[in-house]
Coordinates of C-alpha atoms in Angstrom, one line a residue:
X108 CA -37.0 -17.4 -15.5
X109 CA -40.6 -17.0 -15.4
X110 CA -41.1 -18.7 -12.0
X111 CA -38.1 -16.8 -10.5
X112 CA -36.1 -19.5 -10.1
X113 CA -32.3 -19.0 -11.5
X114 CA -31.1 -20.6 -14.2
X115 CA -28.2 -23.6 -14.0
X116 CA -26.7 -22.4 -17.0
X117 CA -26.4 -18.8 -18.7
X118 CA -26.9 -18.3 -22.0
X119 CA -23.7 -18.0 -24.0
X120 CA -23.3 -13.8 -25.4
X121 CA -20.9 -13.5 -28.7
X122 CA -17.7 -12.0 -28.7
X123 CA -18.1 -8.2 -28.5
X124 CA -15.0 -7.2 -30.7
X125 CA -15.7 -3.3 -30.0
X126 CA -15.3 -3.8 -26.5
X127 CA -13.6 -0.5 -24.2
X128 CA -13.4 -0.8 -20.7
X129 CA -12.9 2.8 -20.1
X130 CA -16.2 3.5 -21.9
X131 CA -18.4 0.3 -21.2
X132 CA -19.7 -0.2 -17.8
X133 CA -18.6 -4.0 -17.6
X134 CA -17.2 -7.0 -19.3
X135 CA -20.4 -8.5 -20.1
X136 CA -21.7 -11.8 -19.1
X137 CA -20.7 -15.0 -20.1
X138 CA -19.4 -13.7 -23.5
X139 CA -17.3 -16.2 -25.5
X140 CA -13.8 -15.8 -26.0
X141 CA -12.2 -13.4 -28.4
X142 CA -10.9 -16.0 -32.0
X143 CA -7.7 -16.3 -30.6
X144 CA -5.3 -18.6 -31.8
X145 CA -4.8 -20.1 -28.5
X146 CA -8.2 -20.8 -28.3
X147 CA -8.7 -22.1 -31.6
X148 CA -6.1 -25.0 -30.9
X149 CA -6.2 -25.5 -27.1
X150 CA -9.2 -28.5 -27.6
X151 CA -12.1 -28.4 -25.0
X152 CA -12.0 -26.1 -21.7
X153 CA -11.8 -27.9 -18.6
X154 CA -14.4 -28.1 -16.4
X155 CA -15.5 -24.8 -14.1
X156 CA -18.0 -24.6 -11.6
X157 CA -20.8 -22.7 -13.6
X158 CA -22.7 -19.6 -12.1
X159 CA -23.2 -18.6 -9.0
X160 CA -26.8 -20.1 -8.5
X161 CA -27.6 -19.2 -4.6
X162 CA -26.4 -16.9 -1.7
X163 CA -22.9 -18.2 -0.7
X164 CA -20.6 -17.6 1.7
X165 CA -16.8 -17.8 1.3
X166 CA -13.5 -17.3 2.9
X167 CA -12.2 -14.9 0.1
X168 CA -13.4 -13.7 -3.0
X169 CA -11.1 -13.4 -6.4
X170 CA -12.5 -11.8 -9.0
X171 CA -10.9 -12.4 -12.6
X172 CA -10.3 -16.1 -13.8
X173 CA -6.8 -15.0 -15.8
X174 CA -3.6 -16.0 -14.7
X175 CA -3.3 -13.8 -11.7
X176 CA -7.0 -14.8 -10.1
X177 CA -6.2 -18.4 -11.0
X178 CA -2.5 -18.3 -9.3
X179 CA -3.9 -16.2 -6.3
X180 CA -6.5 -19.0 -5.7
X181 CA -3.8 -22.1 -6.4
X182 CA -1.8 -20.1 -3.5
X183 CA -4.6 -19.5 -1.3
X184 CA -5.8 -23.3 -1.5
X185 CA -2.5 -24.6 -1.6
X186 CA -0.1 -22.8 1.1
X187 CA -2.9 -21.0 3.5
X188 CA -5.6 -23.7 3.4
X189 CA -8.3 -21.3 2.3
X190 CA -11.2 -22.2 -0.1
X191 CA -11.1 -19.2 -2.6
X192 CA -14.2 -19.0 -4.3
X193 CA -13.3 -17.3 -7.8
X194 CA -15.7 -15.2 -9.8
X195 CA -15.4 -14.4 -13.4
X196 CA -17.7 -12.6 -15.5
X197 CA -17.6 -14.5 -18.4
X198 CA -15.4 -17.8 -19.7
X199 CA -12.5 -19.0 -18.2
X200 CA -9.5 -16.5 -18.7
X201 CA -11.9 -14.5 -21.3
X202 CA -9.6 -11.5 -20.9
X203 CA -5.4 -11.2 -21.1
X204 CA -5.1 -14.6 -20.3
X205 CA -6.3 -15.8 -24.3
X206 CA -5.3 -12.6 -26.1
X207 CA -1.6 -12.5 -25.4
X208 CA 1.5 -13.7 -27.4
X209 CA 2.7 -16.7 -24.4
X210 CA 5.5 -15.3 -24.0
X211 CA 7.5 -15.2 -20.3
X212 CA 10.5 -13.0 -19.7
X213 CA 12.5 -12.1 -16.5
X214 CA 10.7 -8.9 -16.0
X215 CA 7.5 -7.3 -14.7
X216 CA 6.4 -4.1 -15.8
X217 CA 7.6 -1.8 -18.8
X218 CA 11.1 -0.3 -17.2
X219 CA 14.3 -2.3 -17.9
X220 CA 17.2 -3.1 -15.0
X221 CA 18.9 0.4 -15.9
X222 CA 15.4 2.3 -15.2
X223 CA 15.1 0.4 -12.1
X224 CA 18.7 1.7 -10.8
X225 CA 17.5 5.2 -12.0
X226 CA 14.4 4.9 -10.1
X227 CA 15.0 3.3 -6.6
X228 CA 18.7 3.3 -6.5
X229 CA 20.8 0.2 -7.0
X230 CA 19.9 -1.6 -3.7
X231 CA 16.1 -1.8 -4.3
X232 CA 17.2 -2.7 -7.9
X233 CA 18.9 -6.0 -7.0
X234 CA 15.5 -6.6 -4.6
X235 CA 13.7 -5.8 -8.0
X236 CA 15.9 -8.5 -9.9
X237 CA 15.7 -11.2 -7.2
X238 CA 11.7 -10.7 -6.8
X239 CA 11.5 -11.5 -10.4
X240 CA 13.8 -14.6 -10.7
X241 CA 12.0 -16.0 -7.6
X242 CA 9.5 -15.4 -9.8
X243 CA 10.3 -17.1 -12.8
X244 CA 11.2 -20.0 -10.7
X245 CA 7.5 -19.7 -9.6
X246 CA 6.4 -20.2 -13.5
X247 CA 8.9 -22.9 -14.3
X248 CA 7.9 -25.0 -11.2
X249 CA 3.7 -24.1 -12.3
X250 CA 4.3 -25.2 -15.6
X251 CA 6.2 -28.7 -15.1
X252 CA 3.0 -29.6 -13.6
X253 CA 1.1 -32.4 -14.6
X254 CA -2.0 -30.5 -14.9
X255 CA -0.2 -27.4 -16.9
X256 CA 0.4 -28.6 -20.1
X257 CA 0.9 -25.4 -21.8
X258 CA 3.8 -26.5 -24.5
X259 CA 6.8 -24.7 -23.2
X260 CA 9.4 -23.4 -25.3
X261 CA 12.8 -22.8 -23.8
X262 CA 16.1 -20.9 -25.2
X263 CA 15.5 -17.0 -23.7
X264 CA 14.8 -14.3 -24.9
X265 CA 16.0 -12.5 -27.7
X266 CA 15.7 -8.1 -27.9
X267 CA 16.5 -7.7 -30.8
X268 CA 17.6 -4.2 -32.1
X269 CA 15.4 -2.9 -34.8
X270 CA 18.2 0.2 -36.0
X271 CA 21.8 0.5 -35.5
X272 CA 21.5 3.6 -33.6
X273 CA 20.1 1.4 -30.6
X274 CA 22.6 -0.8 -30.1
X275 CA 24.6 1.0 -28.0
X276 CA 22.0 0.9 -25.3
X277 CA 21.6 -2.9 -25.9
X278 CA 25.3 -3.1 -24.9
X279 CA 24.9 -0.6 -21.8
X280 CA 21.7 -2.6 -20.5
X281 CA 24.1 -6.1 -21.2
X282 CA 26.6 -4.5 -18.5
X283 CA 24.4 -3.2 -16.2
X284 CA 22.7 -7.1 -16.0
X285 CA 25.9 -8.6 -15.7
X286 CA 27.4 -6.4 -13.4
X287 CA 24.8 -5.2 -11.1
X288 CA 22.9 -8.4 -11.2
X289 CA 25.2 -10.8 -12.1
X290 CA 23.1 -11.9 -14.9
X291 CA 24.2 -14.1 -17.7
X292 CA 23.3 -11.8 -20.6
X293 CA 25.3 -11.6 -24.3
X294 CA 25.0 -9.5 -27.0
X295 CA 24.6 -11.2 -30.6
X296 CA 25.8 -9.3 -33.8
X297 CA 24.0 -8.8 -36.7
X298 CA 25.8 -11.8 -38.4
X299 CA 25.5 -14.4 -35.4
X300 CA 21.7 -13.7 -34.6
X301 CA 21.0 -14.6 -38.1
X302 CA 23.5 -17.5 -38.8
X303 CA 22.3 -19.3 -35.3
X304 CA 18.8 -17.3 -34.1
X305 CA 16.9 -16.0 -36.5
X306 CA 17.3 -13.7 -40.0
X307 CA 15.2 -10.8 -38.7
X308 CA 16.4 -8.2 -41.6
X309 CA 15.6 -5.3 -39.2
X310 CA 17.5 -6.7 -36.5
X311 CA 21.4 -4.9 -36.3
X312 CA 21.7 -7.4 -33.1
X313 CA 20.3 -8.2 -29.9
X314 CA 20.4 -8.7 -26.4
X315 CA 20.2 -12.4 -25.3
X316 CA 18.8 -12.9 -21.8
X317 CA 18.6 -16.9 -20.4
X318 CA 15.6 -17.0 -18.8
X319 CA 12.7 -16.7 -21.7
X320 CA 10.2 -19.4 -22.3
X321 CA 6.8 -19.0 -24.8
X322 CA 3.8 -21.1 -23.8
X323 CA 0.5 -21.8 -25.5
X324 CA -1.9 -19.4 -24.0
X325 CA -4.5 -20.8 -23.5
X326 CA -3.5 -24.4 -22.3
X327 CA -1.8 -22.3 -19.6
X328 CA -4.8 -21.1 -18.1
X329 CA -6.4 -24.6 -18.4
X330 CA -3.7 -25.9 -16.5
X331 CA -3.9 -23.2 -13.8
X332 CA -7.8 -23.7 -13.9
X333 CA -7.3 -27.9 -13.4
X334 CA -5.3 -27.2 -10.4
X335 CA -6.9 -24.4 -9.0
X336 CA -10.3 -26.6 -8.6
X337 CA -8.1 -29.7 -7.7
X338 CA -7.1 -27.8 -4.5
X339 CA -10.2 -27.2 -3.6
X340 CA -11.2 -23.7 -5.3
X341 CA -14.3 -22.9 -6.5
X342 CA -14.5 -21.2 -10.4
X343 CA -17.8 -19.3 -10.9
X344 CA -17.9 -18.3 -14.6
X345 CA -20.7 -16.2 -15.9
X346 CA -21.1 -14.5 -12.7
X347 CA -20.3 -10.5 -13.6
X348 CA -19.9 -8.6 -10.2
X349 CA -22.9 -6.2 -11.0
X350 CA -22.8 -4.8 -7.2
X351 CA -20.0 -4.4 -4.4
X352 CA -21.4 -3.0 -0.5
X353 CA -19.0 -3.2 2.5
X354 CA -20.7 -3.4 5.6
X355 CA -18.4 -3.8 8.5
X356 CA -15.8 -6.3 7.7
X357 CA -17.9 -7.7 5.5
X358 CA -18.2 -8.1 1.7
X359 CA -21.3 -8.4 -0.5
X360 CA -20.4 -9.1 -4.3
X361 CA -23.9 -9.0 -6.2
X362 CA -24.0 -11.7 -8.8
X363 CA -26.8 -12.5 -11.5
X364 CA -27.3 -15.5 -9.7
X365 CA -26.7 -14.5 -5.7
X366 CA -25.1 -12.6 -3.3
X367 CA -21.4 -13.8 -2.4
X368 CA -20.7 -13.2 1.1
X369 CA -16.6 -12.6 2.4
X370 CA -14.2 -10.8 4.5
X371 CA -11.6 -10.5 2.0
X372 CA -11.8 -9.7 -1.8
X373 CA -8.8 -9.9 -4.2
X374 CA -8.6 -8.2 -7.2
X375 CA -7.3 -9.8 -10.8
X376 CA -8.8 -7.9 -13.4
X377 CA -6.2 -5.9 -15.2
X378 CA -6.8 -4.2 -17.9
X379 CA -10.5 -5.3 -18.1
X380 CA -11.3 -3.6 -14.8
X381 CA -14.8 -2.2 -14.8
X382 CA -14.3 1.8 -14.5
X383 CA -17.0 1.0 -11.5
X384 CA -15.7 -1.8 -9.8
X385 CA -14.2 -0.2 -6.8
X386 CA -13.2 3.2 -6.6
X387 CA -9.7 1.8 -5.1
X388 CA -9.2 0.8 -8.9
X389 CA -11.1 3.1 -10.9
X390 CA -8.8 4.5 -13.7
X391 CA -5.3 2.9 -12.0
X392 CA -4.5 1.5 -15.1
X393 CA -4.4 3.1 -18.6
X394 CA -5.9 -0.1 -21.0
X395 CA -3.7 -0.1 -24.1
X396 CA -4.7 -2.2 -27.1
X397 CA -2.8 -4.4 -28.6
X398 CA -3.2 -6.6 -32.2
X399 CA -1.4 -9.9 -33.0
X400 CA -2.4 -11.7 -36.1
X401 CA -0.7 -15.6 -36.6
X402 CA 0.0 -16.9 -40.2
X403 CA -0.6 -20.2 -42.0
X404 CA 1.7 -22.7 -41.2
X405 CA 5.1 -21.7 -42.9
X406 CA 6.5 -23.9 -45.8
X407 CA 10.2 -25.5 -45.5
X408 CA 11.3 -22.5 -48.4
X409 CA 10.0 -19.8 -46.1
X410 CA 11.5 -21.2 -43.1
X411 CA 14.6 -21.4 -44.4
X412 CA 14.2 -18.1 -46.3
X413 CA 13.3 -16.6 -42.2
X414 CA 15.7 -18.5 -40.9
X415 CA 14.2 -18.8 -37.5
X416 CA 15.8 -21.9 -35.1
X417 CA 14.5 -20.7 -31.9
X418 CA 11.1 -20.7 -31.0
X419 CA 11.9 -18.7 -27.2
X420 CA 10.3 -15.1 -26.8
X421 CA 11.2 -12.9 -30.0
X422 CA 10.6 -9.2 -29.2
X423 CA 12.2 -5.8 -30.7
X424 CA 13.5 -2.2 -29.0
X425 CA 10.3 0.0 -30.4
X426 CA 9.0 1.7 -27.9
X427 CA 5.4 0.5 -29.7
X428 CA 7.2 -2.9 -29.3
X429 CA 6.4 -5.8 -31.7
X430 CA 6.8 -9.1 -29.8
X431 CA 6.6 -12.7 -32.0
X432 CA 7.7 -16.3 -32.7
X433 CA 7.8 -19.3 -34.1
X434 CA 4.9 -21.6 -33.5
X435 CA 5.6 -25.1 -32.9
X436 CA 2.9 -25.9 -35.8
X437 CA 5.5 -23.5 -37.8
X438 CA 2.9 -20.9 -37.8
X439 CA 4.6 -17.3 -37.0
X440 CA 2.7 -15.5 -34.2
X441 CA 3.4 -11.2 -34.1
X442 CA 2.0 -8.6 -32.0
X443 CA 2.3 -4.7 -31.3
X444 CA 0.1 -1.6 -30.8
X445 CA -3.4 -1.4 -32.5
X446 CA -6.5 1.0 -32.0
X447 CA -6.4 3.6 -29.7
X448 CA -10.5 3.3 -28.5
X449 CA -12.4 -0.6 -28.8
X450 CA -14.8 1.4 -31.6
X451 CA -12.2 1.4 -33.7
X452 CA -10.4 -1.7 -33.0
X453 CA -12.0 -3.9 -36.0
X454 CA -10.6 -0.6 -38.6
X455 CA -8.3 -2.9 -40.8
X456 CA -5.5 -0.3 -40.5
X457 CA -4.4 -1.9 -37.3
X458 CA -4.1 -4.9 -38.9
X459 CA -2.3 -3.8 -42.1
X460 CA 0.4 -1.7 -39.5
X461 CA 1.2 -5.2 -38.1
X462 CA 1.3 -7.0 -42.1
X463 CA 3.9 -3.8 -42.8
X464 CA 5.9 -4.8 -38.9
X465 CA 6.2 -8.7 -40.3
X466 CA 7.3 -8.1 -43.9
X467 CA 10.0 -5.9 -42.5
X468 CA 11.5 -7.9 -40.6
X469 CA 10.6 -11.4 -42.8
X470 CA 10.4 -10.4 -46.5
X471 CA 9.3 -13.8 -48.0
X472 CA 6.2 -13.1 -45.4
X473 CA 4.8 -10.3 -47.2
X474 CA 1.0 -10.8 -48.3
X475 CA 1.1 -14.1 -46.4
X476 CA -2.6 -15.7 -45.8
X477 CA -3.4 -15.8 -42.0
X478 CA -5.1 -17.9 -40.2
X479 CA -6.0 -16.1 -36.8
X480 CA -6.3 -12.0 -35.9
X481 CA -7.5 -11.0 -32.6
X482 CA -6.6 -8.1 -30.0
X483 CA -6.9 -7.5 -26.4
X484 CA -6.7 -5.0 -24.1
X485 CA -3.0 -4.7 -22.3
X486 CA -3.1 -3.0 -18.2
X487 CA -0.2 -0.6 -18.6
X488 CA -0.1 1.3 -14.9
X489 CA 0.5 5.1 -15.0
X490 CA 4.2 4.8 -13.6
X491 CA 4.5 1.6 -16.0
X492 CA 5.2 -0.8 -13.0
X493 CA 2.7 -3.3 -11.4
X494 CA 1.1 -3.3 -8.1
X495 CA 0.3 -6.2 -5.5
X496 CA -1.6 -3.9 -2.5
X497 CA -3.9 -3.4 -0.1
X498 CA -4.8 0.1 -0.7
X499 CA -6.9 0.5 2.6
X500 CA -5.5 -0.9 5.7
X501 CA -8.9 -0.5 7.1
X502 CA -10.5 -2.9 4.7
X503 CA -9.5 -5.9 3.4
X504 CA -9.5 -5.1 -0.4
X505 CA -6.3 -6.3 -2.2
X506 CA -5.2 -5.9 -5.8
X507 CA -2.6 -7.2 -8.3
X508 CA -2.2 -5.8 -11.8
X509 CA -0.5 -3.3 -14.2
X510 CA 2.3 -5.7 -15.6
X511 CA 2.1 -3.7 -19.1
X512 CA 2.4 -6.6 -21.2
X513 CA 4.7 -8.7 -19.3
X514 CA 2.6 -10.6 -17.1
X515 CA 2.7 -14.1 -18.6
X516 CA 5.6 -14.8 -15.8
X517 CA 5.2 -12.7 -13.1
X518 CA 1.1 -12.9 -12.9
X519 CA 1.9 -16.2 -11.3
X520 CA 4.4 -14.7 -8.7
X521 CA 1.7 -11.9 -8.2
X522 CA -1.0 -14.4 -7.1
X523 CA 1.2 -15.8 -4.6
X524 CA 2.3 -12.6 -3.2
X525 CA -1.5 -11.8 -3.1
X526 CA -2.4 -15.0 -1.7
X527 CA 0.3 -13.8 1.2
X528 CA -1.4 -10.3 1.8
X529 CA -5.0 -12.0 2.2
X530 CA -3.5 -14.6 5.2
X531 CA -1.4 -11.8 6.4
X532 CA 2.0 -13.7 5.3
X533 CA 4.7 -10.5 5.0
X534 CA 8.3 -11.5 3.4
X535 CA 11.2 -8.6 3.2
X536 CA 10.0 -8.7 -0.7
X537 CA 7.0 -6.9 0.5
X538 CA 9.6 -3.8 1.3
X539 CA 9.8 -3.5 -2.0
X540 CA 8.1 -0.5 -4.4
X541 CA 5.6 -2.9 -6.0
X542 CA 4.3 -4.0 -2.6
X543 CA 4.5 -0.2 -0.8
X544 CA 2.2 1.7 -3.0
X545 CA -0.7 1.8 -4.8
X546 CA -1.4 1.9 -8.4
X547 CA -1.1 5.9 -9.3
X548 CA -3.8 7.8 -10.3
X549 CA -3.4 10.2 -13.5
X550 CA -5.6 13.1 -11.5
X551 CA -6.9 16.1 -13.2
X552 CA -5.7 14.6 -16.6
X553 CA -8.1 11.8 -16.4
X554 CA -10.5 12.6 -19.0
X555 CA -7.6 13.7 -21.2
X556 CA -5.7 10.2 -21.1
X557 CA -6.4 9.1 -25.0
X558 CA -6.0 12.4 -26.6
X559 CA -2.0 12.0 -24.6
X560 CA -2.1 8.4 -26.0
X561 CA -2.6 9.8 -29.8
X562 CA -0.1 12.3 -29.4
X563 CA 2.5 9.8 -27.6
X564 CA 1.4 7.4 -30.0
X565 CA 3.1 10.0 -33.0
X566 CA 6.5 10.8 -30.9
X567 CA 6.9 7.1 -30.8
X568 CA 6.6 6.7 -34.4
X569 CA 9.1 9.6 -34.9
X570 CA 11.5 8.5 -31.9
X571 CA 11.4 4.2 -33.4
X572 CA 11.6 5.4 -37.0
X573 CA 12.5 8.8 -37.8
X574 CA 14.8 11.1 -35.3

């Protein structure tokens, strides 16, 4: 401003579709959201609290606005009686939060039940399994909400087996949930998934699990945004943190519009983390791409032709997974792997890969028009597990990310077991791995990171499709 006053608003930046945040040295500030279906039919935002516009003071700090920040600050406000002040570089849930496919599973992380037992051992496994149907308990109870309405979809979740050769570990992962976890799974054949479920021609069968619910996006973190601010948070957008010193116990975020002042700082950026945030999160997480495209609404002949009743979470057993649904405007919604750098992100191969994934699995889809093609960055940690933490006991930094593409559900868990680090609130969950540990480091093969994502990118393909 030319008398060195600051602004009340920001001026609004355009979506940057080439976006990297291994390569860029931020987010941006106050960039609009990516042309996401979620945000092309969630209607107006709610309302937010603008810039930060003066030197403030608060009692802790969140940066990110996504589902985590938003459920760490409900928690904070809600069962501590702190007033979070939460900082977002851009719009309202700008990253994840808008780019994902809405749909909430029993699980956090990449690694199944069976990798968990491998892992930790079958004791810290059933902690594991109870952490994450507390948590999906969590979700249900956030979403029933009056100021959450996100247009949930019940019925479970369907993994549906994309060869025949993978079924066998299907049925092995069915015992092991039953068994060891007393979990109500079932495995569908071939001919009852597409008589009562859906006529995936890929599919040899599935793995039902009951607890899977898809949600619109977007409306999701509107709700969480509504009753974030009706507890008494405060939601900064288009305030980048452009500077971080510690002096003492103390905190000083650098804003464009002022200094924010705190003791404690919690962390919620996932995989849009600024490779200079803080070095207790530079390069924790490996930020994987990921493309989803929605259609035009389907016709009643190509319904029936798909044959899909259920309009629950829909994903498949590729390791380069493709996850999708139903829409309940009868649109069809699928997702999977896309560009390896943000340069290359817009190249239309990514998109065509994901045309090729549909028609495979829906025939009468092939060459459909679309109406929507976005992609978004996905916070896969290095061991392919999340991490709630406080990585220096000394210093009252805390972090919760890396859910690898399943954070929908447990990113609200995660901002309540945050909010319980920051007042100092220790369960015996907290024993567990995700709570003990911080987000590892890939050391000396740091810089090497996407030339092994290329070449894992080809044994994928060969191990899904070929061997």
């Amino acid at each position: 401003m030319p008398d060195g006053s600051i602004p009340l608003t920001w001026p609004k930046s355009s979506y940057d579709p080439k976006y990297d945040p291994i390569l860029d040295a931020g987010p941006g500030h106050n960039r609009d959201f990516a042309p996401t279906y979620w945000i092309g039919t969630a209607g107006p935002a709610p309302d937010d609290d603008g810039p930060v516009t003066a030197d403030i003071e608060a009692d802790v700090v969140v940066i990110g606005s996504g589902y985590t920040g938003l459920s760490t600050a409900i928690h904070l406000a809600k069962d501590h009686g702190m007033k979070p002040v939460v900082l977002e570089a851009n719009t309202v849930a700008w990253g994840c939060s808008t780019r994902n496919g809405g749909q909430a599973q029993i699980s956090s992380g990449r690694l199944k039940r069976s990798q968990w037992i491998k892992r930790w051992g079958v004791d810290v496994a059933r902690g594991m399994h109870r952490e994450v149907s507390e948590a999906f308990e969590l979700f249900e109870d956030l979403i029933a909400d009056d100021d959450v309405q996100c247009d949930p979809q019940p019925g479970g979740h369907y993994y549906i087996a994309h060869r025949d050769k993978v079924m066998d570990g299907l049925k092995n992962e069915c015992r092991v949930l039953n068994d060891t976890f007393g979990y109500g799974a079932k495995i569908l054949s071939r001919e009852e998934l597409h008589e009562n479920h859906v006529r995936d021609q890929e599919a040899a069968g599935a793995l039902w699990e009951p607890d899977g619910t898809c949600v619109h996006a977007a409306k999701l973190a509107y709700g969480y945004l509504r009753m974030a601010r009706r507890l008494g948070a405060k939601v900064h957008t288009a305030s980048p943190v452009m500077g971080w010193q510690q002096r003492g116990e103390w905190h000083y975020l650098r804003t464009p519009g002022g200094i924010v002042k705190t003791r404690s700082v919690a962390i919620a950026t996932a995989g849009y983390t600024p490779v200079g945030l803080h070095k207790r999160t530079k390069h924790r997480l490996m930020p994987i791409l990921s493309n989803s495209m929605v259609t035009r609404p389907l016709t009643k002949a190509e319904l029936d032709e798909c044959g899909i009743q259920v309009k629950s979470p829909l994903t498949d057993t590729r390791t380069l997974r493709h996850y999708y649904r139903l829409l309940p405007d009868n649109r069809v919604q699928i997702g999977s792997r896309s560009a390896v750098t943000g340069r290359d992100a817009e190249n239309d191969k990514h998109l065509q890969l994901l045309r090729k994934g549909l028609a495979r699995k829906f025939p009468a889809l092939d060459g459909i028009s679309l109406d929507y093609s976005w992609w978004g960055w996905v916070d896969v940690s290095h061991d392919m597990m999340p991490r709630i933490f406080q990585p220096d006991p000394q210093s009252r930094i805390f972090y919760a990310m890396g859910y690898g593409g399943n954070g929908v559900m447990y990113s609200a868990q995660a901002g309540r077991r945050m909010a319980q680090l920051v007042a100092g609130q220790k369960t015996e969950a907290f024993d567990l791995p995700i709570f003990t540990s911080p987000l590892p480091g890939h050391g000396p093969l740091t810089p090497f990171r996407r030339m092994g994502q290329r070449i894992a990118y080809v044994w994928y393909h060969l191990k899904d499709e070929v061997i």
